[in-house]
Coordinates of N, CA and C in Angstrom, one line a residue:
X1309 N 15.2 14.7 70.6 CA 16.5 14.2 70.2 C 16.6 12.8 70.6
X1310 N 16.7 11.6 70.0 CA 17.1 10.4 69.6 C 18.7 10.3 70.7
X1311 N 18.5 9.0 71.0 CA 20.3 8.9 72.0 C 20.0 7.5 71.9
X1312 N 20.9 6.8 72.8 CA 21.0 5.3 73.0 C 21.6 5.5 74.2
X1313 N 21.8 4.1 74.8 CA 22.6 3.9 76.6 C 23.6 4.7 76.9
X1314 N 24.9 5.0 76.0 CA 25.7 5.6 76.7 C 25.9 7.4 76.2
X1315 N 24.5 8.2 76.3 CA 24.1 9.2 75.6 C 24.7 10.0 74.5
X1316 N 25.1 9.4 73.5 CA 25.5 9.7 72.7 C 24.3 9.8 71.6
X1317 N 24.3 11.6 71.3 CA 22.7 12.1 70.4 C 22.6 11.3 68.7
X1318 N 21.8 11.1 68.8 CA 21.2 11.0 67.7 C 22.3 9.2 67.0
X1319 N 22.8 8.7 67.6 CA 23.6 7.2 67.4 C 23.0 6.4 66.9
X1320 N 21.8 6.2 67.9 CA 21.0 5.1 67.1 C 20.0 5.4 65.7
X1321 N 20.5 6.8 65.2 CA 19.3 6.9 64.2 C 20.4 6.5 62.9
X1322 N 19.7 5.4 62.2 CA 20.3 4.9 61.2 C 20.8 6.0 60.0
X1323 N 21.8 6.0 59.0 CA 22.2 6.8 58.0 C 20.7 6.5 56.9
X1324 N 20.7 7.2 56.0 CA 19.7 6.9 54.8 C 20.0 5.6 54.3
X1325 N 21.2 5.3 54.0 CA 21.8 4.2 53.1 C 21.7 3.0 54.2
X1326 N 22.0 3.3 55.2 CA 21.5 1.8 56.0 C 20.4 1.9 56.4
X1327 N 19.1 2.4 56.2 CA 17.6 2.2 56.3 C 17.4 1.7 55.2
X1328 N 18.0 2.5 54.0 CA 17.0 1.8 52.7 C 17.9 0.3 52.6
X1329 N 19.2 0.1 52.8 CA 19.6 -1.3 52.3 C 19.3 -2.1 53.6
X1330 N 19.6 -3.5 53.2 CA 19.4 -4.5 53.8 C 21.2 -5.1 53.7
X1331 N 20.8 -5.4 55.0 CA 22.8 -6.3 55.2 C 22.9 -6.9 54.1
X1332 N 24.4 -6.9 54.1 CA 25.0 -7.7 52.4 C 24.3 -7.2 51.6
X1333 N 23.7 -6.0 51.5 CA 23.4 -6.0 49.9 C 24.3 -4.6 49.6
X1334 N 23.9 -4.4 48.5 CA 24.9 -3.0 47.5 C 24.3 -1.9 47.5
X1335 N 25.3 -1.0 47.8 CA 24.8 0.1 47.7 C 24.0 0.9 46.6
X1336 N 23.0 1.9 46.9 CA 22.3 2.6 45.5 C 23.4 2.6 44.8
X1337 N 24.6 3.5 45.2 CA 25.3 4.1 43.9 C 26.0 2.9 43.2
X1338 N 26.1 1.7 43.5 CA 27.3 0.4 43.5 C 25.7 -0.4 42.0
X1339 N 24.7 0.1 42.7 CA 24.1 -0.8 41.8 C 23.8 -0.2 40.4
X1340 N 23.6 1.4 40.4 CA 23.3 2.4 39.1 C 24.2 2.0 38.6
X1341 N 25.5 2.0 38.9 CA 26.9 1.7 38.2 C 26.5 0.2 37.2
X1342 N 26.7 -0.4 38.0 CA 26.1 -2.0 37.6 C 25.0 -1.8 36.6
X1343 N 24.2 -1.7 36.5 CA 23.3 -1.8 35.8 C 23.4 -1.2 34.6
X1344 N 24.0 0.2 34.7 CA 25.1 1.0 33.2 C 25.5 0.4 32.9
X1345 N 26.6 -0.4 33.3 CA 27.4 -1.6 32.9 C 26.7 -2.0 32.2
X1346 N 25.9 -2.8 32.6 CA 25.3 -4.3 32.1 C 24.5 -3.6 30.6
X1347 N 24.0 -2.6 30.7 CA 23.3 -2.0 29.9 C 24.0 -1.8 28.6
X1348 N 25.3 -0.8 28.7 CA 26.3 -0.5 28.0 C 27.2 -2.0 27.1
X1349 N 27.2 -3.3 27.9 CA 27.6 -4.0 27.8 C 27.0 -4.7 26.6
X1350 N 25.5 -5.1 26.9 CA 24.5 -5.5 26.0 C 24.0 -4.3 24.7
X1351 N 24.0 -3.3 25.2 CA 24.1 -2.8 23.9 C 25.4 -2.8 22.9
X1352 N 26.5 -2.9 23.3 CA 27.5 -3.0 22.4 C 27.3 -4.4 21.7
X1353 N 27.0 -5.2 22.0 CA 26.4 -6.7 22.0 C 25.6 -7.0 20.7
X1354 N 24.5 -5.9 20.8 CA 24.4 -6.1 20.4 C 24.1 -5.3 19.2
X1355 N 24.6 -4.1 19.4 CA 24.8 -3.1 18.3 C 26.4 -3.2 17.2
X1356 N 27.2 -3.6 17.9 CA 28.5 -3.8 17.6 C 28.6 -5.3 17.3
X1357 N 28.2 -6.0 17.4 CA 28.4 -7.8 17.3 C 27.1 -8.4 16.5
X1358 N 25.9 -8.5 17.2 CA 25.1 -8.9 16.7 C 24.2 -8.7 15.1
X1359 N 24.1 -6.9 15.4 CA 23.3 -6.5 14.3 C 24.4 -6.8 12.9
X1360 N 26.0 -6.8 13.0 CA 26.7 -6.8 11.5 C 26.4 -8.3 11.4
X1361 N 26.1 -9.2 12.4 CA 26.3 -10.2 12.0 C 25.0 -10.8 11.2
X1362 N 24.3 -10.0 11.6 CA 22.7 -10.9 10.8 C 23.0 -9.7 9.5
X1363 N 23.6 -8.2 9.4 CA 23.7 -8.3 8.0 C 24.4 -8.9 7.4
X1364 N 25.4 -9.4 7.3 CA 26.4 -10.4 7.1 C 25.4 -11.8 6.8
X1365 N 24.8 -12.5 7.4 CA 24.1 -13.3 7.2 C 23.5 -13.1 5.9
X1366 N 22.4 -11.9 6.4 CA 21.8 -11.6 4.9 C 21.8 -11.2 3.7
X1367 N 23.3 -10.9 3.9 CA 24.0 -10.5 2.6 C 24.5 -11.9 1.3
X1368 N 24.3 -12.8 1.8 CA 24.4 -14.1 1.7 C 23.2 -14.8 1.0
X1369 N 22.1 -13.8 1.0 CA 21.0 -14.6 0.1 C 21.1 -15.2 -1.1
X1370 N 21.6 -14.2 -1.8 CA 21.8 -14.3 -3.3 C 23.0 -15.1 -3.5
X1371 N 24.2 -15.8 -2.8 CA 25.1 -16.5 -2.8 C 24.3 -17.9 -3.4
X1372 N 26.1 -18.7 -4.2 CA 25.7 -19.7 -4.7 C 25.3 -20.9 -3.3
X1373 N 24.7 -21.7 -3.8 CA 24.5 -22.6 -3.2 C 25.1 -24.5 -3.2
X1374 N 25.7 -24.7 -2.3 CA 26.4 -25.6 -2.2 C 26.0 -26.9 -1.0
X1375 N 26.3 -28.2 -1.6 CA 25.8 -29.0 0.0 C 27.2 -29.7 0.9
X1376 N 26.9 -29.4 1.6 CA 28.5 -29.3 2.7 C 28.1 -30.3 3.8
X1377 N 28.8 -30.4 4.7 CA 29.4 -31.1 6.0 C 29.8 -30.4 7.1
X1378 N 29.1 -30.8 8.1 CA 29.7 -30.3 9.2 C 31.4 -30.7 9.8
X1379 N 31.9 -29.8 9.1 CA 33.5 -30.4 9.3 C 33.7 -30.1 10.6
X1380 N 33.6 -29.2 11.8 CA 33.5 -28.9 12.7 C 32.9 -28.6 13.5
X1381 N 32.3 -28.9 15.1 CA 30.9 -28.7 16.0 C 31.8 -27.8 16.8
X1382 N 30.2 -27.2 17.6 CA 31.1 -26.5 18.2 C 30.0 -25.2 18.4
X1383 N 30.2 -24.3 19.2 CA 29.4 -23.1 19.4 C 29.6 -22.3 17.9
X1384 N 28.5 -22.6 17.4 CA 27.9 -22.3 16.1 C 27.6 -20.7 16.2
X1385 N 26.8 -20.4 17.2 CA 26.2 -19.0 17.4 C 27.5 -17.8 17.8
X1386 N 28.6 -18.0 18.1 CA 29.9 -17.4 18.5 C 30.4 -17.7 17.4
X1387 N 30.3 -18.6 16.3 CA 31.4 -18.6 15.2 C 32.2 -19.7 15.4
X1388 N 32.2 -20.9 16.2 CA 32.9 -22.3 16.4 C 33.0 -22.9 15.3
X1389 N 32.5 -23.2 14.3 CA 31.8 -23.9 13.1 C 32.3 -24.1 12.1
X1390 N 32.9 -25.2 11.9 CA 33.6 -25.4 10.3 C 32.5 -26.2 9.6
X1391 N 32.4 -25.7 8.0 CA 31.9 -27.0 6.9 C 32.8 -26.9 5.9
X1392 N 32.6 -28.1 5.1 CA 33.5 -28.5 3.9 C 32.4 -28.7 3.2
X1393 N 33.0 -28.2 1.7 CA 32.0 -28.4 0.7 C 33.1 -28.3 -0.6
X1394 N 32.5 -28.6 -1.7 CA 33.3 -28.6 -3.0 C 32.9 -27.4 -4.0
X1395 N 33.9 -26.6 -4.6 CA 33.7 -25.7 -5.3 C 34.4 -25.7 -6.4
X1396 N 34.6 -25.9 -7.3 CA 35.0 -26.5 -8.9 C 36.5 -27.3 -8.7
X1397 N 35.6 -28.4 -8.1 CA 36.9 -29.9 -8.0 C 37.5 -29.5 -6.7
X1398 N 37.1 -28.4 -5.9 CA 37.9 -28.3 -4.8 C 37.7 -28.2 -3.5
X1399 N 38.4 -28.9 -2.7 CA 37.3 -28.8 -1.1 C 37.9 -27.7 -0.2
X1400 N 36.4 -26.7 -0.1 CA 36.8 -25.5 0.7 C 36.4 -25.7 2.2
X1401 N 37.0 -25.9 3.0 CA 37.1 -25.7 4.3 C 36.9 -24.4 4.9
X1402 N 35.2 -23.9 5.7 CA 35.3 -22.5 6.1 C 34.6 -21.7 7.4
X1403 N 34.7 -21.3 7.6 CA 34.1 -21.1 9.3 C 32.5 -20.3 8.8
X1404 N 31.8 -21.3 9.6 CA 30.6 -20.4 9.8 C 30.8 -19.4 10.6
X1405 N 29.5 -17.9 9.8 CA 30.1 -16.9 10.8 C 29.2 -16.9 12.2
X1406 N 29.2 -15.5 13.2 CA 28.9 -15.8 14.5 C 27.4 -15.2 14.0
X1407 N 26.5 -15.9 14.9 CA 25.0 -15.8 14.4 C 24.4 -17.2 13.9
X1408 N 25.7 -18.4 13.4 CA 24.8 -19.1 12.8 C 24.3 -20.4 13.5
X1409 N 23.6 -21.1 13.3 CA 22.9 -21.9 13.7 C 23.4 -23.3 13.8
X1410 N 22.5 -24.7 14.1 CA 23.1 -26.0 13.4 C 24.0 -26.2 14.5
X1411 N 24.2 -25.7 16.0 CA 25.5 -26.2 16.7 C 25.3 -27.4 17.4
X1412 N 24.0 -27.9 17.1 CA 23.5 -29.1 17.8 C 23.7 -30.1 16.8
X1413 N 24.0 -29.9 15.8 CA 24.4 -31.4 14.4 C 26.1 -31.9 15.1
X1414 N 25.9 -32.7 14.6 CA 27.2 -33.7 14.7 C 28.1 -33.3 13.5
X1415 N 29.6 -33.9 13.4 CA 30.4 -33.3 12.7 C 30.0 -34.3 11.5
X1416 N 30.3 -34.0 10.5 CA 29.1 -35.0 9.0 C 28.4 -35.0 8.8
X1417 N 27.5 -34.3 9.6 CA 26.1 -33.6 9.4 C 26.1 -33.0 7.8
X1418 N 25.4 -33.7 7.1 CA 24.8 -33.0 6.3 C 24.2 -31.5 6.2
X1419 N 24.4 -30.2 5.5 CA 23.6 -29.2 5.2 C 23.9 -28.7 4.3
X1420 N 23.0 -27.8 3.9 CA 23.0 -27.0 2.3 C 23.7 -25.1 2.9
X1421 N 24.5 -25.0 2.1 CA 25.4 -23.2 2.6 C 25.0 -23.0 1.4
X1422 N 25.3 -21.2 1.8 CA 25.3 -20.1 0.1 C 26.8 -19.8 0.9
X1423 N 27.1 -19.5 -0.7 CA 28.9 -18.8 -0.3 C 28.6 -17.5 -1.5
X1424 N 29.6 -16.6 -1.4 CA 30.0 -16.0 -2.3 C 30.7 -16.6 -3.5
X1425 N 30.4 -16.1 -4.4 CA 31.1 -17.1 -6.1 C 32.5 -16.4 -6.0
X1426 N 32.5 -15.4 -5.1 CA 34.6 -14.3 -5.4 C 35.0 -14.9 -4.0
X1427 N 34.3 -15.4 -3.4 CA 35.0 -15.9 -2.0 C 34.4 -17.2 -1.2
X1428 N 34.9 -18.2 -1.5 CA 34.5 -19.0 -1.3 C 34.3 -19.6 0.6
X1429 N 35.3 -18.8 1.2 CA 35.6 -19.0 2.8 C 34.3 -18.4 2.7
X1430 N 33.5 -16.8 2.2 CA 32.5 -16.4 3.1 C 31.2 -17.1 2.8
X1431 N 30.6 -17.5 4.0 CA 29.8 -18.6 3.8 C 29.1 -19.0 4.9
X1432 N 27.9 -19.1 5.2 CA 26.3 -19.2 5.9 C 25.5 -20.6 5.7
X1433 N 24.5 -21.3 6.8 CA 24.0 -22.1 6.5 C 22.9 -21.6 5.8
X1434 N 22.4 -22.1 4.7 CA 21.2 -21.8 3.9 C 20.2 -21.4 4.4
X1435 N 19.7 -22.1 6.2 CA 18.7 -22.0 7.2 C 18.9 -20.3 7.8
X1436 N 20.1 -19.9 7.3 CA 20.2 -18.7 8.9 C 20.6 -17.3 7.4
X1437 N 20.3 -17.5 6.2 CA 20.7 -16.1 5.8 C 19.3 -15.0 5.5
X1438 N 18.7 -15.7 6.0 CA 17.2 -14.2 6.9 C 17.9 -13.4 7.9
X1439 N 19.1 -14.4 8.7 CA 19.3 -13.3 9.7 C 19.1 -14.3 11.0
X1440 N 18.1 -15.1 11.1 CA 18.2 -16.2 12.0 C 18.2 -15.5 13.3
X1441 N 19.2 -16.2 14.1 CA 19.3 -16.4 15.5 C 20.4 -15.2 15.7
X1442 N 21.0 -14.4 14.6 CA 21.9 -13.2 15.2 C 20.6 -12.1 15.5
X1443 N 20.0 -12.2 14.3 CA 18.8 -10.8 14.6 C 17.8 -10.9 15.6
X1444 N 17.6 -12.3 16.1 CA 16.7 -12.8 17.1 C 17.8 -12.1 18.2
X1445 N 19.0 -12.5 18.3 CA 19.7 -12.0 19.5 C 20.0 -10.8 19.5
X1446 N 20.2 -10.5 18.6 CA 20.5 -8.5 18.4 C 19.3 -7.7 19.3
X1447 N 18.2 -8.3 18.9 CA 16.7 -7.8 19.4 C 16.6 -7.9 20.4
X1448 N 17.1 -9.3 21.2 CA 16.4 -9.6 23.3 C 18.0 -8.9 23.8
X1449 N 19.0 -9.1 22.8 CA 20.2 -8.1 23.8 C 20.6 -6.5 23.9
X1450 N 19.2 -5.9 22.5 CA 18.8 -5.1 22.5 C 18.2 -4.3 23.7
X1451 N 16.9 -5.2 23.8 CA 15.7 -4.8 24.6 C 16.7 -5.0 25.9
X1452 N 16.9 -5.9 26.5 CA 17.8 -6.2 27.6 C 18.7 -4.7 28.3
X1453 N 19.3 -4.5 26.9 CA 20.3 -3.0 27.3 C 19.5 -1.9 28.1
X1454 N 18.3 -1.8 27.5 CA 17.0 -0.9 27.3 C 16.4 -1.0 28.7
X1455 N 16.3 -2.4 28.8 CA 15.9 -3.0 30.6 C 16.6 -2.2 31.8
X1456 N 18.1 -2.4 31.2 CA 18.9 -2.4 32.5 C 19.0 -0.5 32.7
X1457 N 19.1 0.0 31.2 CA 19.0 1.3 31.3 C 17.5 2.0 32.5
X1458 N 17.3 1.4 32.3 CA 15.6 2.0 32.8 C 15.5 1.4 34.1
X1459 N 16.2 0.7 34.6 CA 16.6 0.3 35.7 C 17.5 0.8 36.7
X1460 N 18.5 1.6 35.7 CA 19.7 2.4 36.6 C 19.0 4.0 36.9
X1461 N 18.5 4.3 35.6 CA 17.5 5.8 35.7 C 16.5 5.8 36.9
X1462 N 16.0 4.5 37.2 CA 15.1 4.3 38.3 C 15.4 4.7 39.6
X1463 N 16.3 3.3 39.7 CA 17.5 3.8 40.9 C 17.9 4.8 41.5
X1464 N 18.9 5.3 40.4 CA 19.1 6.9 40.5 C 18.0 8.0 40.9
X1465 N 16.8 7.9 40.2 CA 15.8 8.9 40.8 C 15.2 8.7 42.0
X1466 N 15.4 7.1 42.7 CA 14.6 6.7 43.9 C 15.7 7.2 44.9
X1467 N 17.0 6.9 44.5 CA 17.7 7.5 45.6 C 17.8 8.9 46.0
X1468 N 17.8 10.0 44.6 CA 18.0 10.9 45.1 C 16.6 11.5 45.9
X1469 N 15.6 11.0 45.2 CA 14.4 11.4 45.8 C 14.7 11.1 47.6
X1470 N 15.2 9.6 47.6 CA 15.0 9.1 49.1 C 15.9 10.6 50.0
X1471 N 17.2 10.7 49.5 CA 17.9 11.1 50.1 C 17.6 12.7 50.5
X1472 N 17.0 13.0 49.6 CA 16.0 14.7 49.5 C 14.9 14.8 50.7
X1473 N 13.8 13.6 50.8 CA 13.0 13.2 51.4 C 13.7 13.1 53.2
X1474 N 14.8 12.6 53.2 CA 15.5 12.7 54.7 C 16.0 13.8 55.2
X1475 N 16.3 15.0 54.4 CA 16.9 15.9 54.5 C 18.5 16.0 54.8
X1476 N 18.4 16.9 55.0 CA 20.4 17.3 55.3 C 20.2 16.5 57.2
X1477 N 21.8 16.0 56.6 CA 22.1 15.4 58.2 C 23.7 16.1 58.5
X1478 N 23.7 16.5 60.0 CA 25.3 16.6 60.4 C 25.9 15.3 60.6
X1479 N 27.4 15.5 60.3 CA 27.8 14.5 60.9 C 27.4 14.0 61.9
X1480 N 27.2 13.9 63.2 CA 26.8 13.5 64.2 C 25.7 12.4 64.1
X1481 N 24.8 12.8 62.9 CA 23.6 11.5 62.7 C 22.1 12.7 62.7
X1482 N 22.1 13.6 63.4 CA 21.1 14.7 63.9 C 20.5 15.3 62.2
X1483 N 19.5 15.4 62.4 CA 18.6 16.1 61.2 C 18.8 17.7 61.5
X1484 N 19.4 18.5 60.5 CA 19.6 20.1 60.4 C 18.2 20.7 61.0
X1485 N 18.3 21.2 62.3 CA 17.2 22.1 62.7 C 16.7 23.5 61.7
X1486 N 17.7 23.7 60.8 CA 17.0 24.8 60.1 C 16.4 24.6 58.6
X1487 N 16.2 22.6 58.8 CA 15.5 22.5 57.2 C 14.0 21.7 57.8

């Protein structure tokens, strides 16, 4: 039986959770959590955001084609992005959508958009209606989700394993003499 100086049994034998962590860090369960998170997070990311966005992009192929201006800079890939362009005598002012590219041009920047012929606001840089940089991001915030998943499953099996592996403890700190 395990004691320390002022005999009190089994004191000095550390709990499971303070052997396996290290000071200041997070607990197993504080991190499984976290990593769900992060997982759940990036998948909505990019199941819910990303992937309509590159269809949306690519729905855009067959749109007319028009040469515009960067009327507005700005975080292009979030949807920041205004161009201006002319559509029978008239100048249409319209937000690039989120996915698109070009956020490093200056505002006058020259570039070529497709728009819809029934809607003129909806409208893509000519560079990004493959799908571009939304389906590129759909994919790493995909796999990412996928990461953190298989990360928390890890976790979770190392702990319970660890904690299986230590057996049953009494309060006191003492290992159950009948396991």
């Amino acid at each position: 039986m395990a004691g320390n100086d002022d005999g009190r049994p089994g004191a000095d034998t550390p709990d499971v959770y303070q052997r396996a962590m290290a000071p200041n860090s997070l607990s197993p369960r504080t991190s499984v959590v976290m990593s769900l998170v992060i997982a759940v997070l990036l998948g909505a990311l990019s199941g819910l955001v990303m992937v309509p966005a590159a269809l949306h992009l690519r729905s855009l192929q067959d749109g007319e084609r028009a040469q515009a201006r960067l009327h507005q800079s700005g975080s292009c890939m979030a949807g920041n992005c205004q161009v201006a362009f002319e559509v029978d005598g008239r100048t249409v002012v319209a937000d690039l959508p989120v996915g698109s590219g070009g956020g490093k041009s200056s505002v006058g920047a020259e570039l070529t958009v497709r728009y819809r012929a029934d809607d003129p606001q909806t409208v893509a840089r000519d560079e990004d209606v493959g799908g571009g940089g939304a389906a590129l991001f759909a994919v790493l915030s995909g796999a990412f989700a996928l990461l953190f998943l298989g990360v928390a499953i890890a976790m979770a099996i190392y702990s319970v394993r660890r904690r299986r592996a230590d057996g049953p403890r009494h309060q006191d700190g003492e290992a159950d003499p009948g396991s």
